[in-house]
PDB file of N, CA and C in Angstrom:
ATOM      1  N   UNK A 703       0.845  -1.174   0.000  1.00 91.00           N
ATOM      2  CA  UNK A 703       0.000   0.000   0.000  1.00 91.00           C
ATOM      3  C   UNK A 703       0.895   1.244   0.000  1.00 91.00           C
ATOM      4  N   UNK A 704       0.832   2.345  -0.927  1.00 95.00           N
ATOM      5  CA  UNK A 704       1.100   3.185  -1.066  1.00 95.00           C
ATOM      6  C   UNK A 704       0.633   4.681  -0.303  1.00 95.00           C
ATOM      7  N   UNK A 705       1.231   5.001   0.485  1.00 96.00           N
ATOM      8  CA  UNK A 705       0.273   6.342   1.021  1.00 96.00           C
ATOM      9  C   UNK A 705       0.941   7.867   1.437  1.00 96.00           C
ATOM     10  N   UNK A 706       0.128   8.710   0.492  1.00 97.00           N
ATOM     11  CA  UNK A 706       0.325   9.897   0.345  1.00 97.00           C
ATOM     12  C   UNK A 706       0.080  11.113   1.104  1.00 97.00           C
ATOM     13  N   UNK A 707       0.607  12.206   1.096  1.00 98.00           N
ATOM     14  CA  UNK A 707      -0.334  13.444   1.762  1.00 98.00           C
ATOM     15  C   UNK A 707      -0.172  14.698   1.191  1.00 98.00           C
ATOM     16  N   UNK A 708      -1.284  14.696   0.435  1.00 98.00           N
ATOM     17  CA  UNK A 708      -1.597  15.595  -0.637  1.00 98.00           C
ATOM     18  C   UNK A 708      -2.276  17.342   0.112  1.00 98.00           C
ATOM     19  N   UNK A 709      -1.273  17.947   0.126  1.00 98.00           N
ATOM     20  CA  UNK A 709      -1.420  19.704   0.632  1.00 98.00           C
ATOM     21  C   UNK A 709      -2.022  20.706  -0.198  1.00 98.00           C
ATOM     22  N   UNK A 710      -3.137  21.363   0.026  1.00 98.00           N
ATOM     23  CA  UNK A 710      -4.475  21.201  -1.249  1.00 98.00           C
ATOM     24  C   UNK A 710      -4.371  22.959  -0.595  1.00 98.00           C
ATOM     25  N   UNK A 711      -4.453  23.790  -1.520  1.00 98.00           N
ATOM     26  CA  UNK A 711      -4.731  24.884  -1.277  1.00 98.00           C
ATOM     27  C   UNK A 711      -6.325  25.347  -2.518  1.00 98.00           C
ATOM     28  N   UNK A 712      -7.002  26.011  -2.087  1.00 98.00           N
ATOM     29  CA  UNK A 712      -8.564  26.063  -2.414  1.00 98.00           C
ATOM     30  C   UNK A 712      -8.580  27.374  -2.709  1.00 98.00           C
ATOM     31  N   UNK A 713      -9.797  27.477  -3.653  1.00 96.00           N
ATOM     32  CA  UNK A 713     -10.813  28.862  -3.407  1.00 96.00           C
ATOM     33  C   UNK A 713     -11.303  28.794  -2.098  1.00 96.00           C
ATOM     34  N   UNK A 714     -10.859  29.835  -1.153  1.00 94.00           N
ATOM     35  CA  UNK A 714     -11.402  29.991  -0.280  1.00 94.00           C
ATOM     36  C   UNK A 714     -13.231  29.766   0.009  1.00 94.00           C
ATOM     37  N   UNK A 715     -13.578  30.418  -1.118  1.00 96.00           N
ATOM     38  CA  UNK A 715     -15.259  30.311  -0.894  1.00 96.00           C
ATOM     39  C   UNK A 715     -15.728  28.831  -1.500  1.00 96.00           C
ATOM     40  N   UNK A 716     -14.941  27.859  -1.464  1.00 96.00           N
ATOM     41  CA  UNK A 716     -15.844  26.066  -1.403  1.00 96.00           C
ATOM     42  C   UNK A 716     -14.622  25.542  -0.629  1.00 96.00           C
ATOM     43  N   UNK A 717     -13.953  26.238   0.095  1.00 97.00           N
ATOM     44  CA  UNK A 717     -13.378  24.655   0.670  1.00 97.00           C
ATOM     45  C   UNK A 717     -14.368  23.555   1.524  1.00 97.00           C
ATOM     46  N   UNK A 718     -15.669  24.031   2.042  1.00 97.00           N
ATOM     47  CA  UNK A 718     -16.319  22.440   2.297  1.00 97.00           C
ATOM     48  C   UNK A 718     -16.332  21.711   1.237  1.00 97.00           C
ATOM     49  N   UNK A 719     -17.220  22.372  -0.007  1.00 97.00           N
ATOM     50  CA  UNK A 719     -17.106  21.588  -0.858  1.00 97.00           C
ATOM     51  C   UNK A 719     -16.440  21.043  -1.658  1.00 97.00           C
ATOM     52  N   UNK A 720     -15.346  21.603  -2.060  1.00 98.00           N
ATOM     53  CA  UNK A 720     -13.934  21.089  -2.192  1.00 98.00           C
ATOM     54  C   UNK A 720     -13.694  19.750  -1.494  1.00 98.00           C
ATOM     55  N   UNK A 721     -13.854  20.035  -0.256  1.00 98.00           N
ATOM     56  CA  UNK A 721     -13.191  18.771   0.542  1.00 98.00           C
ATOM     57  C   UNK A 721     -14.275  17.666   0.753  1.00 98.00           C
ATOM     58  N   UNK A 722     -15.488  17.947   0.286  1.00 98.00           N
ATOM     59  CA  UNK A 722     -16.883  16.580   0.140  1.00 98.00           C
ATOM     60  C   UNK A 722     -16.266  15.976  -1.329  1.00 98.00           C
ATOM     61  N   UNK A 723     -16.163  16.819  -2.057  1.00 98.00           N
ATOM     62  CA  UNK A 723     -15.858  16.341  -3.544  1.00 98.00           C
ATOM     63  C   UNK A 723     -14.786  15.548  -3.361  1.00 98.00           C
ATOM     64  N   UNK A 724     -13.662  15.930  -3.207  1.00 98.00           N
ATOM     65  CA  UNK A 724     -12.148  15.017  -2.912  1.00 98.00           C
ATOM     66  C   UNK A 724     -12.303  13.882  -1.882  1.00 98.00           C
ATOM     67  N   UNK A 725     -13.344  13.949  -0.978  1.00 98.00           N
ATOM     68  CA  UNK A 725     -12.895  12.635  -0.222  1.00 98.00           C
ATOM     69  C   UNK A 725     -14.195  11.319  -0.611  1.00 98.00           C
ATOM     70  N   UNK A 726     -14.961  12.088  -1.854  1.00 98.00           N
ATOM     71  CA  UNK A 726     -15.618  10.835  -3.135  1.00 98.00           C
ATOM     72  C   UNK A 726     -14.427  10.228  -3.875  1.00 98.00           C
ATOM     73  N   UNK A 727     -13.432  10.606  -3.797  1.00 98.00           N
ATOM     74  CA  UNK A 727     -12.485  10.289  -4.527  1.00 98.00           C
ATOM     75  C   UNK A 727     -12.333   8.692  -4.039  1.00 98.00           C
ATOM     76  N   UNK A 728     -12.222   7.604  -5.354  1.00 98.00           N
ATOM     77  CA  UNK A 728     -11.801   6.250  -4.593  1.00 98.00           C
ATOM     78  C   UNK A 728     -10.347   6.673  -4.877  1.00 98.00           C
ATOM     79  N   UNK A 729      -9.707   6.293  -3.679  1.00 98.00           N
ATOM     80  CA  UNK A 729      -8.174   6.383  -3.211  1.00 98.00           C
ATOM     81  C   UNK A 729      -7.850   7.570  -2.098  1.00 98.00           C
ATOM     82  N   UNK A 730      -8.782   8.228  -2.179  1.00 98.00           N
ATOM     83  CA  UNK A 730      -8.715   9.220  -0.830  1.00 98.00           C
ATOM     84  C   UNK A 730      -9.556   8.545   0.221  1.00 98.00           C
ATOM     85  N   UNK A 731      -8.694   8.717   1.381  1.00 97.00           N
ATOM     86  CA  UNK A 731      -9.513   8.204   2.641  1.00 97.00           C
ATOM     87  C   UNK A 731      -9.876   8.792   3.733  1.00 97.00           C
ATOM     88  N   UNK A 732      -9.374  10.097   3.918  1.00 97.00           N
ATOM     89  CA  UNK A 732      -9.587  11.005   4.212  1.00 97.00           C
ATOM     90  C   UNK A 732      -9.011  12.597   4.355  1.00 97.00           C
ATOM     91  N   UNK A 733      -9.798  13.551   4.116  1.00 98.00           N
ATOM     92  CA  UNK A 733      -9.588  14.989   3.858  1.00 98.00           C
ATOM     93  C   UNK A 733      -9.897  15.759   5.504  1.00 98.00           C
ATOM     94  N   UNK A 734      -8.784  16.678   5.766  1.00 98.00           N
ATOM     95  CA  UNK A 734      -8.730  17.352   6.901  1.00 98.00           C
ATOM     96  C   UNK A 734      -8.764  18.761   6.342  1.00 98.00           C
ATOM     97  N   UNK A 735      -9.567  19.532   6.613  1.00 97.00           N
ATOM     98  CA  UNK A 735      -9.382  21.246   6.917  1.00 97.00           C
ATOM     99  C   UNK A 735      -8.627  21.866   7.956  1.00 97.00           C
ATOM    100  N   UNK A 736      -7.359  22.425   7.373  1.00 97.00           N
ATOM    101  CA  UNK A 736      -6.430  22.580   8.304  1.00 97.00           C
ATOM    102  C   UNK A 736      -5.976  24.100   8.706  1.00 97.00           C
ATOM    103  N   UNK A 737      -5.775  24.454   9.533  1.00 96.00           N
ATOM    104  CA  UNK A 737      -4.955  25.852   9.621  1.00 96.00           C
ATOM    105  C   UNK A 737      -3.307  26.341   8.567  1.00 96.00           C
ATOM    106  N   UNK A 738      -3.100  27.581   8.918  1.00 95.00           N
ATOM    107  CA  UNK A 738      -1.423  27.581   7.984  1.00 95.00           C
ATOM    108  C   UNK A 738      -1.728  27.452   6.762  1.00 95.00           C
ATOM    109  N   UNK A 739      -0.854  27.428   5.948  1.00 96.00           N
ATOM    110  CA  UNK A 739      -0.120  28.073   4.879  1.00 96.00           C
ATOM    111  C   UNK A 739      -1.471  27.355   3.478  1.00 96.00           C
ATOM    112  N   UNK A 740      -1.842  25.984   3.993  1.00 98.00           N
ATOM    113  CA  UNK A 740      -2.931  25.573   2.961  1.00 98.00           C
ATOM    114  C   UNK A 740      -4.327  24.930   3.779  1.00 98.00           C
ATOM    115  N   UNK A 741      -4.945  24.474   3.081  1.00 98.00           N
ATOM    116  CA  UNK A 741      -6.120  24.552   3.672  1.00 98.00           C
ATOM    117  C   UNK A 741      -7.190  23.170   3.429  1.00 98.00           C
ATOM    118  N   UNK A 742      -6.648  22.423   3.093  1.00 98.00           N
ATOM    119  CA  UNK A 742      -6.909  20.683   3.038  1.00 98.00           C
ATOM    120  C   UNK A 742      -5.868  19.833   2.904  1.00 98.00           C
ATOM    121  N   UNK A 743      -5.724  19.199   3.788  1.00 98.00           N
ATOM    122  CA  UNK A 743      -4.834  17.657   3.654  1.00 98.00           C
ATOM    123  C   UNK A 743      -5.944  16.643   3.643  1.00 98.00           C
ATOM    124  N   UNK A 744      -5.308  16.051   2.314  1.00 98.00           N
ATOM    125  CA  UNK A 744      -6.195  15.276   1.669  1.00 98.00           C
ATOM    126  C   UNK A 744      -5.196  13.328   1.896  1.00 98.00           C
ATOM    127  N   UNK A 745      -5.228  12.425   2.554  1.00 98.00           N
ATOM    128  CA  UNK A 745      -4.269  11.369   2.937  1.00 98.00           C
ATOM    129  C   UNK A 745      -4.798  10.154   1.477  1.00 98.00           C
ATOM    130  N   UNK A 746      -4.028   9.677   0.486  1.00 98.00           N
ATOM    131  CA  UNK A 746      -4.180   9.471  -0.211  1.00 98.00           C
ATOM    132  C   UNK A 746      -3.615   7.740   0.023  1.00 98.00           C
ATOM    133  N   UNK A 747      -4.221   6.406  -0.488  1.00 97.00           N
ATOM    134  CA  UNK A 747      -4.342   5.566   0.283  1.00 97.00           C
ATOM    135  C   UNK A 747      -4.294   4.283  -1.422  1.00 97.00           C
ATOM    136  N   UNK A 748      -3.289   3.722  -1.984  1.00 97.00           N
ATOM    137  CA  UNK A 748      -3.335   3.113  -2.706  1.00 97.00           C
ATOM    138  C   UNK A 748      -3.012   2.482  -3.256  1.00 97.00           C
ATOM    139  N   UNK A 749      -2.839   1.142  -4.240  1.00 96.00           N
ATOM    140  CA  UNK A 749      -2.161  -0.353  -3.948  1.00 96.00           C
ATOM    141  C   UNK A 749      -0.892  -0.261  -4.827  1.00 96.00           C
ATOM    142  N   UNK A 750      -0.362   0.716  -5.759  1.00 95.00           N
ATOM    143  CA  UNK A 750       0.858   1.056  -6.391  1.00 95.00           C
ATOM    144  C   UNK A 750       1.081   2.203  -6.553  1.00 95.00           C
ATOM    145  N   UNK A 751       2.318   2.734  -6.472  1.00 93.00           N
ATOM    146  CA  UNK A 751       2.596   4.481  -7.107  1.00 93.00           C
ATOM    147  C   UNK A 751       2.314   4.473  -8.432  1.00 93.00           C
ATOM    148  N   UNK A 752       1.767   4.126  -8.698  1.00 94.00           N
ATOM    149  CA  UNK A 752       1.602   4.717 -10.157  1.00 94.00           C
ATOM    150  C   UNK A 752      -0.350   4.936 -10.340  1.00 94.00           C
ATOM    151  N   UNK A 753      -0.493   4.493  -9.422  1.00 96.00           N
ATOM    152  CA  UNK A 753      -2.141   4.333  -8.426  1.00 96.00           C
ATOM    153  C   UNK A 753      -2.310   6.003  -8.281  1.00 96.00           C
ATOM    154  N   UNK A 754      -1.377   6.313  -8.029  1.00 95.00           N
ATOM    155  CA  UNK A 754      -1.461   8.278  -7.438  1.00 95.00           C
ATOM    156  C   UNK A 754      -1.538   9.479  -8.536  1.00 95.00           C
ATOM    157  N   UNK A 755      -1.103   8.762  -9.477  1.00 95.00           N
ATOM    158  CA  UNK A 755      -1.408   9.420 -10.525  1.00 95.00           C
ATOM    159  C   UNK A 755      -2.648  10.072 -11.236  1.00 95.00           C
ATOM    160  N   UNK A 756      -3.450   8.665 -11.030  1.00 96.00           N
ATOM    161  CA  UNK A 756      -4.647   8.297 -11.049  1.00 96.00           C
ATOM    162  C   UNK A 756      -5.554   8.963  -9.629  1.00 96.00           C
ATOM    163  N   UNK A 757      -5.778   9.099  -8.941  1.00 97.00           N
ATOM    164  CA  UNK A 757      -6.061   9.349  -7.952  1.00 97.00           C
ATOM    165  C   UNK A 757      -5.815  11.504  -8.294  1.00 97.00           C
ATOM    166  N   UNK A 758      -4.310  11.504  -8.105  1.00 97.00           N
ATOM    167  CA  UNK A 758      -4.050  12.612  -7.823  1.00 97.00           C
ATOM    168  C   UNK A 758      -4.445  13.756  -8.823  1.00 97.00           C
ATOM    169  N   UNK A 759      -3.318  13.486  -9.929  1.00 95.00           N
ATOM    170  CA  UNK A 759      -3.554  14.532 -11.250  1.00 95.00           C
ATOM    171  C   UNK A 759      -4.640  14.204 -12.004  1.00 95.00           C
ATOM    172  N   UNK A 760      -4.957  12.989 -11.542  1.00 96.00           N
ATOM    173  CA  UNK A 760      -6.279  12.872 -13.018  1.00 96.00           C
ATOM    174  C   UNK A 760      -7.804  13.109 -12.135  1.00 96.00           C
ATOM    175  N   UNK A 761      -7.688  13.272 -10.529  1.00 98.00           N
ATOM    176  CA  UNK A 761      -8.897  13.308 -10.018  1.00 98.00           C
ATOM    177  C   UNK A 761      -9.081  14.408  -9.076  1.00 98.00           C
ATOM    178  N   UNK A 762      -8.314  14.503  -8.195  1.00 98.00           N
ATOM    179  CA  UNK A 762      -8.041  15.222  -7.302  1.00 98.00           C
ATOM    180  C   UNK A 762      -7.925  16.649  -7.594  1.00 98.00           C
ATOM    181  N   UNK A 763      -7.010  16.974  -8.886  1.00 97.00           N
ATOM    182  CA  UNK A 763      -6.048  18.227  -9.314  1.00 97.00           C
ATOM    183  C   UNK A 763      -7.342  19.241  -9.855  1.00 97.00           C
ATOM    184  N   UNK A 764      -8.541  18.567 -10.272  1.00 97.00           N
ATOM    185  CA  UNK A 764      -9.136  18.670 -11.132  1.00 97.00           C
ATOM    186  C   UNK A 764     -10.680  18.806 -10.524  1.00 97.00           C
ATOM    187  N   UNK A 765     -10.776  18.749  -9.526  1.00 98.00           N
ATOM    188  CA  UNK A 765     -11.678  18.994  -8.411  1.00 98.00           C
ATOM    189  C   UNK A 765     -11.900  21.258  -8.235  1.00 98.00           C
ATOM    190  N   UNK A 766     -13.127  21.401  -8.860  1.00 97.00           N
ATOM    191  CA  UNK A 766     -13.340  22.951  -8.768  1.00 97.00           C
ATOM    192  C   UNK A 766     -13.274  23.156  -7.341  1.00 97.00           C
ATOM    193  N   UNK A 767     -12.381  24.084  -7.259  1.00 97.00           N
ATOM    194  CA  UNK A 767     -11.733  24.846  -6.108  1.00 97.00           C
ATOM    195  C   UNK A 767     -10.523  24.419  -5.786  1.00 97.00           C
ATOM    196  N   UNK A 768      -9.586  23.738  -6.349  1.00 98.00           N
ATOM    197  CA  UNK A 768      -8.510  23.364  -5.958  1.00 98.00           C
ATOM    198  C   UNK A 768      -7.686  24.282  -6.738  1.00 98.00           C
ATOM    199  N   UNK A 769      -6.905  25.081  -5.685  1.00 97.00           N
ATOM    200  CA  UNK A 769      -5.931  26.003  -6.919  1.00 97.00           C
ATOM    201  C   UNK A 769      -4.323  25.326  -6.986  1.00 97.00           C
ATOM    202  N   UNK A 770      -4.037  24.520  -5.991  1.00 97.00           N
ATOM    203  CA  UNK A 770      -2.318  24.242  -6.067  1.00 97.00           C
ATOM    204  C   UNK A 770      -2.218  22.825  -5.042  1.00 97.00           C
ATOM    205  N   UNK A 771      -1.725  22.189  -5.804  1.00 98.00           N
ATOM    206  CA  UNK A 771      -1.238  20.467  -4.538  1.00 98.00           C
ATOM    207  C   UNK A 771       0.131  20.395  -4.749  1.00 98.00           C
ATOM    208  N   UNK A 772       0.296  19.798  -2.941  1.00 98.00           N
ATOM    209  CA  UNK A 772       1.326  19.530  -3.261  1.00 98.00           C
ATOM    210  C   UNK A 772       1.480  17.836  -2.893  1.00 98.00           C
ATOM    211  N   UNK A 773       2.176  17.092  -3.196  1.00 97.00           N
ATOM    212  CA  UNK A 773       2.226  15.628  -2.502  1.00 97.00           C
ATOM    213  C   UNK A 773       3.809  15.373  -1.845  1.00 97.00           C
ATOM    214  N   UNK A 774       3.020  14.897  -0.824  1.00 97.00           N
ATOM    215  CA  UNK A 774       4.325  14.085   0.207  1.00 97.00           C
ATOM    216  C   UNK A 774       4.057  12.461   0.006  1.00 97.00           C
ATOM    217  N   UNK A 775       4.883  11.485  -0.269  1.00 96.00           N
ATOM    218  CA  UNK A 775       4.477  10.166  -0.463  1.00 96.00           C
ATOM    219  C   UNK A 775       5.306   9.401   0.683  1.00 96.00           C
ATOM    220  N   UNK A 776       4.599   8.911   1.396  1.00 95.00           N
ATOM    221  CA  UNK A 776       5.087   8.435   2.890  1.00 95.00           C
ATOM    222  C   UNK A 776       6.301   7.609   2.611  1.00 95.00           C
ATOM    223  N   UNK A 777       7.204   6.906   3.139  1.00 92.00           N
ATOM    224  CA  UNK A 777       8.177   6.173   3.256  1.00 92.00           C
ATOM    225  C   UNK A 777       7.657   4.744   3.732  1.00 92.00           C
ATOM    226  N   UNK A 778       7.616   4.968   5.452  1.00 85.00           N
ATOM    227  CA  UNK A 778       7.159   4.147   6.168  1.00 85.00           C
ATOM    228  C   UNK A 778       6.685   4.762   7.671  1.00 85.00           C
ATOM    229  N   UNK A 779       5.616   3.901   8.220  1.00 83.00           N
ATOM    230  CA  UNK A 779       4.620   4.368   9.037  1.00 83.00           C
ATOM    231  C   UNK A 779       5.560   4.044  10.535  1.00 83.00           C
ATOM    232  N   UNK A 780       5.811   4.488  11.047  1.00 78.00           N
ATOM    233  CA  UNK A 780       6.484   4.485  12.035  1.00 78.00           C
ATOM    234  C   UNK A 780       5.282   3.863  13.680  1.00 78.00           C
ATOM    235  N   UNK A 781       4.154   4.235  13.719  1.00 71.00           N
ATOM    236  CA  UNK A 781       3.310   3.714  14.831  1.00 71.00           C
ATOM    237  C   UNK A 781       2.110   3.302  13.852  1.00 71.00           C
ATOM    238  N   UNK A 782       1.732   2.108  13.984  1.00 65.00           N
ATOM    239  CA  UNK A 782       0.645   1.508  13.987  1.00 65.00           C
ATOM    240  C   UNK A 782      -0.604   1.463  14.804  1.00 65.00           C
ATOM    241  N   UNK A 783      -0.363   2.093  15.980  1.00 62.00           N
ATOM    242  CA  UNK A 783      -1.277   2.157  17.049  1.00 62.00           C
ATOM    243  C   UNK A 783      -2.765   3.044  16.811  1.00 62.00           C
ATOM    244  N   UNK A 784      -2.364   4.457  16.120  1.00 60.00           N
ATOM    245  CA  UNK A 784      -3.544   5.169  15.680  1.00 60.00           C
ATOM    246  C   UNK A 784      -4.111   4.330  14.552  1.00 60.00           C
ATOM    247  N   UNK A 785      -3.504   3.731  13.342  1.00 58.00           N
ATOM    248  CA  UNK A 785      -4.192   3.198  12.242  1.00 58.00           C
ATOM    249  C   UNK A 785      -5.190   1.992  12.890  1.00 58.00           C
ATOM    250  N   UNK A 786      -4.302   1.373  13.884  1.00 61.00           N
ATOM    251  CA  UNK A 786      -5.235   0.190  14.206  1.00 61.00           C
ATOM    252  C   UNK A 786      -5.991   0.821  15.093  1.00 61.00           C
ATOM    253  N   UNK A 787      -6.157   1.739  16.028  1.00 61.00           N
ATOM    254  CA  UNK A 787      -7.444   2.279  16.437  1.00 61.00           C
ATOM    255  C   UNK A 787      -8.284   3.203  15.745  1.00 61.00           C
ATOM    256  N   UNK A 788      -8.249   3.692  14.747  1.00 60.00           N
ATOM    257  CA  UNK A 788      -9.446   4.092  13.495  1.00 60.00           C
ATOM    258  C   UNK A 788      -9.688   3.172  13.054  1.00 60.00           C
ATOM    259  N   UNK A 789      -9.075   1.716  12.902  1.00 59.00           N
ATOM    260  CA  UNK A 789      -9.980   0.570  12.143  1.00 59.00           C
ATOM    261  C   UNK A 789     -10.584  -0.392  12.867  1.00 59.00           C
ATOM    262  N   UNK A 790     -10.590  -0.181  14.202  1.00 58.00           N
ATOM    263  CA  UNK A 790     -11.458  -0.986  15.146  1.00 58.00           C
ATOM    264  C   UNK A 790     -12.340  -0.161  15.551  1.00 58.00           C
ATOM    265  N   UNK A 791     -13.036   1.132  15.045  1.00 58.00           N
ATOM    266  CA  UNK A 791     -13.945   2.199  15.329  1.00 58.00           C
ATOM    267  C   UNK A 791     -15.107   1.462  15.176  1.00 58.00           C
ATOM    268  N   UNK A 792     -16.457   0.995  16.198  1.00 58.00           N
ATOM    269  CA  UNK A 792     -16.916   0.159  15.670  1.00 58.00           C
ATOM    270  C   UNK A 792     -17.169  -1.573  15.956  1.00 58.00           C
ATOM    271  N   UNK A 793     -16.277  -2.025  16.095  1.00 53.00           N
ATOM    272  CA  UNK A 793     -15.760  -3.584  16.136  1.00 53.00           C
ATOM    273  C   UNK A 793     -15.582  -3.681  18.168  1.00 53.00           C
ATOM    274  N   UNK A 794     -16.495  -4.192  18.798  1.00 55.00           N
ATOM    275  CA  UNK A 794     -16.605  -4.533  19.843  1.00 55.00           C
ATOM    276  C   UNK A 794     -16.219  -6.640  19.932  1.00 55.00           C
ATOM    277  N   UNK A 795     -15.279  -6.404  20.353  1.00 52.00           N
ATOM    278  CA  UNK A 795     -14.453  -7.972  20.379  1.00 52.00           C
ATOM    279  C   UNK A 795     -15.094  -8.384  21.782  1.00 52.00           C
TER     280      UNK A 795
END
């Protein structure tokens, strides 16, 4: 799995909708509205790099209100602890 973090600067007047539109995106998993310099981090989630392409420039880039992205493409996940508690949200063992 491949995973990204795509720094989304907007028309100010839709970033909700901006950020409903982008996280329809299959390969986005979730979009944050953030403080500083831009104004959506968008975490991009997918089974090859060449998957982001697809995802990014051909879906994402192209989303009305998006004026500038930037992408960070993770390395490796250093704690597992938050991922595995957002995916047991739910799941009573």
């Amino acid at each position: 799995m491949v995973t990204a973090f795509v720094l989304i600067k907007t028309d100010a007047s839709r970033i909700p909708e901006t950020a409903e539109e982008i996280s329809a995106i299959q390969g986005i998993s979730e979009v944050y509205s953030v403080t500083g310099e831009w104004d959506l981090i968008a975490v991009a989630r997918v089974p090859k790099h060449d998957d982001l392409a697809d995802v990014i420039a051909d879906k994402l880039s192209k989303v009305p209100g998006v004026v500038h992205t930037t992408t960070q493409i993770a390395f490796r996940a250093y704690s597992q602890h938050d991922l595995d508690a957002a995916f047991a949200l739910g799941f009573e063992q």
